[in-house]
mmCIF file of C-alpha atoms in Angstrom:
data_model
loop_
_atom_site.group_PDB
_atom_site.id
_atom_site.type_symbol
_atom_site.label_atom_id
_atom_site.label_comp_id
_atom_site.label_asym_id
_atom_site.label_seq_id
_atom_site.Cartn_x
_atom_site.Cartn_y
_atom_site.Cartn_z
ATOM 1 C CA UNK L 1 0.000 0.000 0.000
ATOM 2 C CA UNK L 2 1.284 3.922 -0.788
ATOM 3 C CA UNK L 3 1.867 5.691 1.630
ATOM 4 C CA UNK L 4 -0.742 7.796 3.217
ATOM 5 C CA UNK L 5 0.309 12.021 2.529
ATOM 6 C CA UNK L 6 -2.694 13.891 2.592
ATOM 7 C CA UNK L 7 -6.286 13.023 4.693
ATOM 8 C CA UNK L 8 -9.762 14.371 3.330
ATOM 9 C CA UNK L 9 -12.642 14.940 5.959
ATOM 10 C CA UNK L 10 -15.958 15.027 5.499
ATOM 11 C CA UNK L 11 -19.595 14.436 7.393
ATOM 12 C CA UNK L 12 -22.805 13.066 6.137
ATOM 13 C CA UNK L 13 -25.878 12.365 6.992
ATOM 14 C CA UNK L 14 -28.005 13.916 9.728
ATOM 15 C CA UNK L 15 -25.699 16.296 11.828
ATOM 16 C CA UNK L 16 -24.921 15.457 15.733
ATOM 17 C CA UNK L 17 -23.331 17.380 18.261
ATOM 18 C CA UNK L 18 -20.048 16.682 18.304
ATOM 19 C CA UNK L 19 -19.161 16.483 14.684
ATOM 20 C CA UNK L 20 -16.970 19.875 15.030
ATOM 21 C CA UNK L 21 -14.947 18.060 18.250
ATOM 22 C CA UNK L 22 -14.146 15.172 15.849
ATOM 23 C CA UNK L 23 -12.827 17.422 12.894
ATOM 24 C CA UNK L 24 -11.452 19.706 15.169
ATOM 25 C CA UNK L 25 -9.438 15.914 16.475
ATOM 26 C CA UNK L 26 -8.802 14.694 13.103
ATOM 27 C CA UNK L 27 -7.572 17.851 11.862
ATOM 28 C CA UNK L 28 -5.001 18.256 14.481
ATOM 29 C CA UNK L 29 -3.918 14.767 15.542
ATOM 30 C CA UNK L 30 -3.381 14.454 11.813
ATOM 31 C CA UNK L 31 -0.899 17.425 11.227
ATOM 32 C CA UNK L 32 0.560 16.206 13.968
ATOM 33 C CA UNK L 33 1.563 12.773 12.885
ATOM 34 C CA UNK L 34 2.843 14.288 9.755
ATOM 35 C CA UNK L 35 -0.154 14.414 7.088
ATOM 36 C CA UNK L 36 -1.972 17.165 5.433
ATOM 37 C CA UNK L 37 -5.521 17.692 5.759
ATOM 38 C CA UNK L 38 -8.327 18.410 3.416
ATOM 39 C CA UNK L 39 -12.031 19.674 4.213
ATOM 40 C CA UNK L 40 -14.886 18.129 2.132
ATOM 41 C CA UNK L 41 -17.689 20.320 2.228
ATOM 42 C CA UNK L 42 -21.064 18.659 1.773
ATOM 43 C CA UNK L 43 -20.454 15.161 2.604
ATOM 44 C CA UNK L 44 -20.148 12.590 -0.661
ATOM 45 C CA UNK L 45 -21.739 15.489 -2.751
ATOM 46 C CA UNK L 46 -18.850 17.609 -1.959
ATOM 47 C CA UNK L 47 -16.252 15.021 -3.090
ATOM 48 C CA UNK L 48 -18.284 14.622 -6.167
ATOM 49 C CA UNK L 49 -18.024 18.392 -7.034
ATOM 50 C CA UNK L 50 -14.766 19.086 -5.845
ATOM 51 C CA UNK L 51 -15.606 21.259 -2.784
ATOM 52 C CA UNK L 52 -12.014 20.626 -1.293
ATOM 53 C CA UNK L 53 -10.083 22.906 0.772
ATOM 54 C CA UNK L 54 -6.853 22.676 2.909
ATOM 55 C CA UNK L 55 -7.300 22.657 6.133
ATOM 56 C CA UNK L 56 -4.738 23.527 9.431
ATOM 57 C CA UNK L 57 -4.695 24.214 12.297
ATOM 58 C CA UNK L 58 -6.969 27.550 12.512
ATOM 59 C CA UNK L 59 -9.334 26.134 10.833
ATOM 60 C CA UNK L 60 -10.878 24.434 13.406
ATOM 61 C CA UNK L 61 -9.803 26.833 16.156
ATOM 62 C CA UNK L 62 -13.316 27.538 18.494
ATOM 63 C CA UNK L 63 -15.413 25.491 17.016
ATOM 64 C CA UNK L 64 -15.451 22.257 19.878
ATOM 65 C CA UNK L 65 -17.936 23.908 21.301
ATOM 66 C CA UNK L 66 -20.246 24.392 18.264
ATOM 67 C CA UNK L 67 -23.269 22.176 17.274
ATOM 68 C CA UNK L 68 -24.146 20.994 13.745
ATOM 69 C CA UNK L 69 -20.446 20.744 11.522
ATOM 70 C CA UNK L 70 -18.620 23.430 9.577
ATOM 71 C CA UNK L 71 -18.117 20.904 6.722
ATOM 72 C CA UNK L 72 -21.612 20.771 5.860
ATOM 73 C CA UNK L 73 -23.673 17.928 5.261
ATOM 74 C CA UNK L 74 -25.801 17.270 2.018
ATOM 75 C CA UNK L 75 -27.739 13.782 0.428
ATOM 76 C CA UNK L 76 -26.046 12.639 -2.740
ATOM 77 C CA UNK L 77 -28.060 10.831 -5.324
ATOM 78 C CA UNK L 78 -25.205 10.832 -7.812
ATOM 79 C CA UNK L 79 -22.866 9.210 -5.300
ATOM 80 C CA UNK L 80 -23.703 5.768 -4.920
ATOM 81 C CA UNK L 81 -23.300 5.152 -8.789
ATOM 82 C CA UNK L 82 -20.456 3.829 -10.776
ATOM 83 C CA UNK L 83 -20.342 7.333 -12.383
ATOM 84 C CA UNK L 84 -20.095 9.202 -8.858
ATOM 85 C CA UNK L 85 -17.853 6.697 -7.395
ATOM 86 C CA UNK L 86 -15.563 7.280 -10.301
ATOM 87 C CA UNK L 87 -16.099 11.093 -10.140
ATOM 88 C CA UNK L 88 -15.267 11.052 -6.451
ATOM 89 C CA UNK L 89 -12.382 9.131 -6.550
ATOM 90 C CA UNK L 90 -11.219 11.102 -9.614
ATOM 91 C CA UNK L 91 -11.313 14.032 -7.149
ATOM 92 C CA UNK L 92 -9.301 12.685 -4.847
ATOM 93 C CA UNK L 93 -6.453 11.826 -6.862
ATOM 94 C CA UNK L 94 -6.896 15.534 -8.427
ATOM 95 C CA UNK L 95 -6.441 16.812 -4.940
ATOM 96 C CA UNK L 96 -3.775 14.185 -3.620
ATOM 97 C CA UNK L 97 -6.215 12.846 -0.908
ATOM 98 C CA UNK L 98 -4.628 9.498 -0.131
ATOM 99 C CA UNK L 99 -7.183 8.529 3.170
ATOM 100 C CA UNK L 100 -10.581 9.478 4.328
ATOM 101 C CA UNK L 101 -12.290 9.864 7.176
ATOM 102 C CA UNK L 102 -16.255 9.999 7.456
ATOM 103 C CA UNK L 103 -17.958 11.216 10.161
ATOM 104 C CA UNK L 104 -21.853 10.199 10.190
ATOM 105 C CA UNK L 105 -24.171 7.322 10.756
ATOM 106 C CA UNK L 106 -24.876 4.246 9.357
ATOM 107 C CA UNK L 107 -26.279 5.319 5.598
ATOM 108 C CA UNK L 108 -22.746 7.026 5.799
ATOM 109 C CA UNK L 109 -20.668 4.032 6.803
ATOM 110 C CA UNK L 110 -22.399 2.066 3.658
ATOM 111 C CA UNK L 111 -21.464 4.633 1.679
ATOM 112 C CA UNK L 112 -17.578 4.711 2.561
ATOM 113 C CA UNK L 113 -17.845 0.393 2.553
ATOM 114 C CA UNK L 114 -19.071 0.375 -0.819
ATOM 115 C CA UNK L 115 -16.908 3.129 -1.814
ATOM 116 C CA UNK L 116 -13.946 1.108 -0.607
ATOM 117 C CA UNK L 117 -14.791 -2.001 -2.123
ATOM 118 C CA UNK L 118 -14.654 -0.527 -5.758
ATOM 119 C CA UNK L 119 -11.084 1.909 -5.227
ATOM 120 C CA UNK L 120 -8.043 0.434 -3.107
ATOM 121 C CA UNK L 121 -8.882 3.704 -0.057
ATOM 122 C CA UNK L 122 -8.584 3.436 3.372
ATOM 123 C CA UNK L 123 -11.228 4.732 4.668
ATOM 124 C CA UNK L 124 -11.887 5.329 8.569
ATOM 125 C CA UNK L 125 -15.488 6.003 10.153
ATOM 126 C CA UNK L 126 -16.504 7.774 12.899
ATOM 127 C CA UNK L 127 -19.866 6.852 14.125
ATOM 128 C CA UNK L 128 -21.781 10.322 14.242
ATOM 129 C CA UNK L 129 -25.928 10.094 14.838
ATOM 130 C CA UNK L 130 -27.823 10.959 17.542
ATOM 131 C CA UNK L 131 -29.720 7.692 17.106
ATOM 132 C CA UNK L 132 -26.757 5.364 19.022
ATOM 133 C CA UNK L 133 -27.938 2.569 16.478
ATOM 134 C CA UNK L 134 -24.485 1.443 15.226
ATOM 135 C CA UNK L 135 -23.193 -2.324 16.630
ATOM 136 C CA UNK L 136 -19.845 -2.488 17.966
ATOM 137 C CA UNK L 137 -19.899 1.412 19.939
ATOM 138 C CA UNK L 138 -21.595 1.756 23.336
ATOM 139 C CA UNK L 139 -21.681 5.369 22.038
ATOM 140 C CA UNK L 140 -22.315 7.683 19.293
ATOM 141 C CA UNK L 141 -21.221 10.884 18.648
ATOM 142 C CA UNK L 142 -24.337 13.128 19.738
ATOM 143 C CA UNK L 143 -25.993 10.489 21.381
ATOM 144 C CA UNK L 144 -25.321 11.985 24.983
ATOM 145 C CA UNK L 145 -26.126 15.901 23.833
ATOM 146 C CA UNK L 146 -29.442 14.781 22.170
ATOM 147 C CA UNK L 147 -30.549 13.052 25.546
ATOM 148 C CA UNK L 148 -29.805 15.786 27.599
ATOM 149 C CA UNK L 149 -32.013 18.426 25.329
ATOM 150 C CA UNK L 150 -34.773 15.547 25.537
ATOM 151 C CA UNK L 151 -34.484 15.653 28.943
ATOM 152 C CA UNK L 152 -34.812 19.332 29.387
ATOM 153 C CA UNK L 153 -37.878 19.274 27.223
ATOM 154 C CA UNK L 154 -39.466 16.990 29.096
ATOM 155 C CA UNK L 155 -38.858 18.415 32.409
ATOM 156 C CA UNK L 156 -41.028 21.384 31.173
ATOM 157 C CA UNK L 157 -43.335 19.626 29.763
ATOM 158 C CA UNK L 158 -44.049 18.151 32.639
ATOM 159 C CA UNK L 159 -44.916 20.792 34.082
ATOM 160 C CA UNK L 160 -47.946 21.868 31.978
ATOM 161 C CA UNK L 161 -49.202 18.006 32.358
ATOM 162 C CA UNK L 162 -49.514 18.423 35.651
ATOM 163 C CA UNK L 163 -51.212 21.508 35.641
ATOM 164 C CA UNK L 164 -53.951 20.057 33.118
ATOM 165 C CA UNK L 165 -53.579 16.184 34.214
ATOM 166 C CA UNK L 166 -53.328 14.911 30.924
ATOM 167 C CA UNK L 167 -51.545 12.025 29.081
ATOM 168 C CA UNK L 168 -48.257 13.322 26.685
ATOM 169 C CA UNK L 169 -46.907 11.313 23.649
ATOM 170 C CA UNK L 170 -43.694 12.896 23.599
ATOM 171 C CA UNK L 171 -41.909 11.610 20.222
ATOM 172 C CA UNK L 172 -38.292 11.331 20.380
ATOM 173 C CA UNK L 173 -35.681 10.413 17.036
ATOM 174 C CA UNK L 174 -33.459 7.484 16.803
ATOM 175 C CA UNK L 175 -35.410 6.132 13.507
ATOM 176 C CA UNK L 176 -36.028 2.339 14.093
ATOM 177 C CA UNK L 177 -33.877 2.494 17.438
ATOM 178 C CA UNK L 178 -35.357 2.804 20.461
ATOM 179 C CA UNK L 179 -32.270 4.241 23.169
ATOM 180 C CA UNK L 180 -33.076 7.246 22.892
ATOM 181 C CA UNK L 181 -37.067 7.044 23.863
ATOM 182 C CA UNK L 182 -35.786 4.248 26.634
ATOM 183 C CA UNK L 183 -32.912 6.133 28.352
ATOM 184 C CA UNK L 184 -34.507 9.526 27.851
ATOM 185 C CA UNK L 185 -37.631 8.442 29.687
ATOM 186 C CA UNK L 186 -35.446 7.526 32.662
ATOM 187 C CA UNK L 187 -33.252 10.789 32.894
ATOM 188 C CA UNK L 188 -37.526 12.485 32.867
ATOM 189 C CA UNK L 189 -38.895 10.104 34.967
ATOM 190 C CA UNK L 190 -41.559 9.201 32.559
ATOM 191 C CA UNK L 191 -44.458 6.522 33.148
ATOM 192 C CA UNK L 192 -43.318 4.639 29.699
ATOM 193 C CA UNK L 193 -41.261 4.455 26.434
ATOM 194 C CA UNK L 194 -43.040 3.187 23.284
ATOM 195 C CA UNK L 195 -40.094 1.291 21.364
ATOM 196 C CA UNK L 196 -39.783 -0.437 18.159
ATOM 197 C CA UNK L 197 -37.392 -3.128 19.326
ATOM 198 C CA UNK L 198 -40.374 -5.001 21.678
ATOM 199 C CA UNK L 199 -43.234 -3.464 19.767
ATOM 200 C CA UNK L 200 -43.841 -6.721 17.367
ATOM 201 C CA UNK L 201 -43.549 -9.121 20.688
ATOM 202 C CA UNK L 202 -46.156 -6.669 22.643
ATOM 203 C CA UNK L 203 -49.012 -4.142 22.072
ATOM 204 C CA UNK L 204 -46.913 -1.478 24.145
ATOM 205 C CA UNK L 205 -49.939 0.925 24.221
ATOM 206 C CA UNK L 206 -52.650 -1.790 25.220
ATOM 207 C CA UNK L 207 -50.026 -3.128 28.376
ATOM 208 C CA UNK L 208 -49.461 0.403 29.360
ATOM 209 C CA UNK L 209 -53.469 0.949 30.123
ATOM 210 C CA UNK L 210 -54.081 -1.832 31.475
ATOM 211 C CA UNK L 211 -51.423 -2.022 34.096
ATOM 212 C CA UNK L 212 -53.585 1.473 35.256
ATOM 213 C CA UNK L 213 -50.484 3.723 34.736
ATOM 214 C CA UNK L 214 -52.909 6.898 35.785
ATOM 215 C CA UNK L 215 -53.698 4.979 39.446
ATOM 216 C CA UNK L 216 -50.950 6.930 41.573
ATOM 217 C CA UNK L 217 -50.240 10.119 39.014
ATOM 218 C CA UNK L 218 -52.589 12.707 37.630
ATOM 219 C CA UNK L 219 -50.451 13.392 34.691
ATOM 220 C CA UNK L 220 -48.609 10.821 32.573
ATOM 221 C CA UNK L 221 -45.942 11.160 30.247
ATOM 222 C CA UNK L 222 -44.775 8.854 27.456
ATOM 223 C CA UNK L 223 -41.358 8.686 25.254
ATOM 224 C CA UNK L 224 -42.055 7.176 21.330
ATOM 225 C CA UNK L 225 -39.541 6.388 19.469
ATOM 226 C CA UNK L 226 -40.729 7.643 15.871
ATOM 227 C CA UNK L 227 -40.960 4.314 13.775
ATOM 228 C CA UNK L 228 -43.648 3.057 11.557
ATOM 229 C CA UNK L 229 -43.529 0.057 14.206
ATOM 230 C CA UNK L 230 -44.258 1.914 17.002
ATOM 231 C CA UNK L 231 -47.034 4.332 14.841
ATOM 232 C CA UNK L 232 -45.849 7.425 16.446
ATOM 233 C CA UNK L 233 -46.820 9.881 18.689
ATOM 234 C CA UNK L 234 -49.734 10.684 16.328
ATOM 235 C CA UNK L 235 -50.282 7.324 15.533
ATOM 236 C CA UNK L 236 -50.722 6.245 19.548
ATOM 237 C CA UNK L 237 -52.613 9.926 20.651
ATOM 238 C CA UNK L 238 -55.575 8.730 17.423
ATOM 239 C CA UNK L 239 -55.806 5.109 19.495
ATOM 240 C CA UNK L 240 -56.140 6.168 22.709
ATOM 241 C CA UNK L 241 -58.708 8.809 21.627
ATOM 242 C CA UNK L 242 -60.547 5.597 19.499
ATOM 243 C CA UNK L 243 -60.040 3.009 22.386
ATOM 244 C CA UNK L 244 -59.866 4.834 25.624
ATOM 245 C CA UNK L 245 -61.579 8.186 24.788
ATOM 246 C CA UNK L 246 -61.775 8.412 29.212
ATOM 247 C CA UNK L 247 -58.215 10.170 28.431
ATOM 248 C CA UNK L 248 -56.952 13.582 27.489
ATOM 249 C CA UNK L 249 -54.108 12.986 25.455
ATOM 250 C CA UNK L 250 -51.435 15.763 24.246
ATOM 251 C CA UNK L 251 -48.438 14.860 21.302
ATOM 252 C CA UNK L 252 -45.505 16.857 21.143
ATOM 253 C CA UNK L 253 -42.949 15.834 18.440
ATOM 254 C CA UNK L 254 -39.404 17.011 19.733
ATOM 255 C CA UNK L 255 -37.906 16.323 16.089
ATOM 256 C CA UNK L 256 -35.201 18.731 15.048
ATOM 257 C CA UNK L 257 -34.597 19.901 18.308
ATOM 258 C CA UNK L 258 -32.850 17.437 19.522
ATOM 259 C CA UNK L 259 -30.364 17.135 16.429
ATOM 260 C CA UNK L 260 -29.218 20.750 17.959
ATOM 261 C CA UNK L 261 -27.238 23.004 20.610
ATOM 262 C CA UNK L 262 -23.786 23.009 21.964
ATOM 263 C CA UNK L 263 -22.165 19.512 22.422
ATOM 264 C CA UNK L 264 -22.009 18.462 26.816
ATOM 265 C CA UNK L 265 -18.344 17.651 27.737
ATOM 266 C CA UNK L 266 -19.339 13.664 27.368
ATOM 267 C CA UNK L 267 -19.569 13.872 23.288
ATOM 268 C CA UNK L 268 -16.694 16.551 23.242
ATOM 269 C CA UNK L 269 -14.556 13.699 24.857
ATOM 270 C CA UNK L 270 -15.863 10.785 23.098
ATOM 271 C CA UNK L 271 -15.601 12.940 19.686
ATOM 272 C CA UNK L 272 -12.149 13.452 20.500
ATOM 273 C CA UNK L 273 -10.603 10.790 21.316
ATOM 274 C CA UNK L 274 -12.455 9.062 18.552
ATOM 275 C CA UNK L 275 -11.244 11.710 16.074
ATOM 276 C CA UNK L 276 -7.044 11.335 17.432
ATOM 277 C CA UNK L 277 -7.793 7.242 17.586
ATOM 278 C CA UNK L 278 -8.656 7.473 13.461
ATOM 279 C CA UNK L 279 -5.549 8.663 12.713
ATOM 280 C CA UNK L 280 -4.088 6.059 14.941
ATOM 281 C CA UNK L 281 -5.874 3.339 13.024
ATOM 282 C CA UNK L 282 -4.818 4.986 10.176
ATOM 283 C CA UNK L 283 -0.600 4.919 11.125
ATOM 284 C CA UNK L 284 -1.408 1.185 12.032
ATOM 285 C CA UNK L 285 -2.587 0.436 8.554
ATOM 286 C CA UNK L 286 -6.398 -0.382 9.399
ATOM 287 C CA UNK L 287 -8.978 0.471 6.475
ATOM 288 C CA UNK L 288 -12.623 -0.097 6.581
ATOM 289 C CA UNK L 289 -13.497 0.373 10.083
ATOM 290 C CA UNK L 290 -15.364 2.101 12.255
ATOM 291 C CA UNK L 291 -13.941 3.762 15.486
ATOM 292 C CA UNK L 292 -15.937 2.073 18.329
ATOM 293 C CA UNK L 293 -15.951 2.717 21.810
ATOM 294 C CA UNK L 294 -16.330 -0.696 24.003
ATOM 295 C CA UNK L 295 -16.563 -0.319 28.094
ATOM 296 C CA UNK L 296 -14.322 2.601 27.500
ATOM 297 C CA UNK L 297 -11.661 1.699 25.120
ATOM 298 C CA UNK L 298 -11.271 2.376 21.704
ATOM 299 C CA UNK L 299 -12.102 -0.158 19.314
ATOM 300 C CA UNK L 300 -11.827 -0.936 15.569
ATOM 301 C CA UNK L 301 -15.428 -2.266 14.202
ATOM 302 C CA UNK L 302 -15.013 -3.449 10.260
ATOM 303 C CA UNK L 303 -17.812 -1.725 8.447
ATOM 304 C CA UNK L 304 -19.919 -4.812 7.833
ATOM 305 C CA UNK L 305 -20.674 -5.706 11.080
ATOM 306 C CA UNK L 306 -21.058 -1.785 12.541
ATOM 307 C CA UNK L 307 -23.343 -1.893 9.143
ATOM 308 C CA UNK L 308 -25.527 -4.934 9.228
ATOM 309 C CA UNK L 309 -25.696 -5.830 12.960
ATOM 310 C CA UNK L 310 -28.517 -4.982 15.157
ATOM 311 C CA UNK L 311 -27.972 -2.906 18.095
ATOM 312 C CA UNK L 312 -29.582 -4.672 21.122
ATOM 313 C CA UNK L 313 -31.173 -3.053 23.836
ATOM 314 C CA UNK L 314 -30.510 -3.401 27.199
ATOM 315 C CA UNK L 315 -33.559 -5.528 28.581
ATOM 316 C CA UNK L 316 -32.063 -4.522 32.480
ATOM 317 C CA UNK L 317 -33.102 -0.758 31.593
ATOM 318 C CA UNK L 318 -37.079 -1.630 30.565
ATOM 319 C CA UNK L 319 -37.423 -3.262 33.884
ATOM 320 C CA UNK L 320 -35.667 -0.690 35.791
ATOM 321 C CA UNK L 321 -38.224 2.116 33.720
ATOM 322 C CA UNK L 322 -41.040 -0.429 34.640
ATOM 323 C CA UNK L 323 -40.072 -0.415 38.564
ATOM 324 C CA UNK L 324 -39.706 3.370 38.763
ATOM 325 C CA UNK L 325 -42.825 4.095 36.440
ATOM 326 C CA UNK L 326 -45.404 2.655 39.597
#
């Protein structure tokens, strides 16, 4: 294999808190071991029109503590074909780019593997999403900021359910993942979370009535993970209204909100040292795989299983929300 000169950046996909830590990391732990550094702007789109800058050092001075990423993000049609594969990778020679790193989720990561498996490039991920849905990481980048603004909305809306005594569907993102519903509803102290990984084994909704969640409260307050499987906020406010009309029900759909705001210290950390330990892997010679973090040590995931593996969720935490919901 040549050897590696110059390292192009980019992120794709939904944006997280904590993408600027990680380019900030990669930027810097790079021209420190040597390399030069290149910003793509707009993700796979970017590489396909040749938005490619050099980056140093002061170009990602005070921005650790910024949300969303200065690199952009953008959905690429084109890339995924032969034609923007070759365009991309024609770009890269063009500029001297030798390595990549991608920062973004798991339609990102399929991306770079596919990429990768049609041009001899090492590519390193980072795994960047809110969600916390790729195997092989306890954590994502974003995960822990997006929890924390979950929990601050529901705090307050807790306190206008109490005032009216009503039931709240409080949607929450994380696609067909559920962690974020599950862990969010115990940093609130919420009755429930509505999940898609136990929602074909139970009728979530149904259970929750019947084990007479409004005995002991006069306001409840339920965390849905948006999923067709779970129906959604909407889709579980219109039942209750059909099934159990006896209840006032309120949705509120958090959506964007949570994808914002300045990163806490935990994904500033995480994004750091994930962002340093790519350029590691990269000195070592790995290609193809995902910077993990595994009971708090770095780890190297190959694509296909941080890819095509399920997630599981931790059973221990739906009993603990179960206990602490009577």
């Amino acid at each position: 294999m040549a050897a590696i000169k110059t390292i192009g950046i980019l992120t794709s996909g939904g944006d997280a808190p904590g993408m600027n830590a990680a380019i900030r990391a990669v930027t810097r732990s790079a021209i420190f071991s040597g390399f030069k550094v290149k910003g793509i702007y707009r993700g796979y789109k970017g590489l396909i029109d040749d938005e490619i800058v050099d980056f140093h050092t002061q170009n990602v001075s005070n921005i650790i503590q910024q949300g969303g990423t200065i690199l952009k993000t953008a959905r690429s049609k084109e890339f995924p074909t032969p034609e923007g594969h070759q365009q991309a990778y024609d770009n890269m020679k063009k500029e001297g780019i030798d390595a990549l790193v991608v920062i973004g989720g798991d339609g990102s990561l399929t991306g770079a593997r596919q990429f990768a498996s049609e041009y001899d490039v090492p590519i390193i991920g980072l795994p960047g999403t809110i969600d916390n849905d790729l195997y092989g990481t306890d954590h994502t980048i974003g995960y822990d900021t997006a929890l924390n603004t979950i929990m601050w909305c529901v705090d307050r809306i807790r306190d206008t359910a109490t005032s009216h005594e009503r039931l709240f569907f409080i949607e929450v993102m994380g696609r067909n993942a559920g962690f974020l519903a599950l862990n969010g509803a115990i940093a609130s102290g919420a009755e429930a979370a509505i999940i898609p990984e136990i929602s074909t084994e139970v009728d979530q909704l149904a259970e929750l009535i019947q084990n007479g969640f409004r005995k002991t409260k006069n306001s409840s307050i339920v965390l849905v993970a948006e999923s067709p499987i779970t129906g959604g906020a909407m889709g579980l406010a219109e039942r209750v209204r059909k099934e159990y009309p006896q209840y006032d029900v309120r949705v509120t759909i958090l959506g964007h909100l949570q994808r914002g705001g300045s990163p806490t210290a935990q994904d500033r950390i995480l994004a750091s040292r994930m962002g340093s330990a790519a350029i590691d892997a990269l000195l070592e010679g790995q290609r193809n795989v995902m910077i993990g973090d595994a009971n708090d040590e770095i780890v190297y995931v190959p694509f296909s299983k941080a890819i095509k593996n399920d997630k599981p969720i931790d059973c221990d935490l739906l009993n603990i929300l179960r206990r602490l919901s009577i």
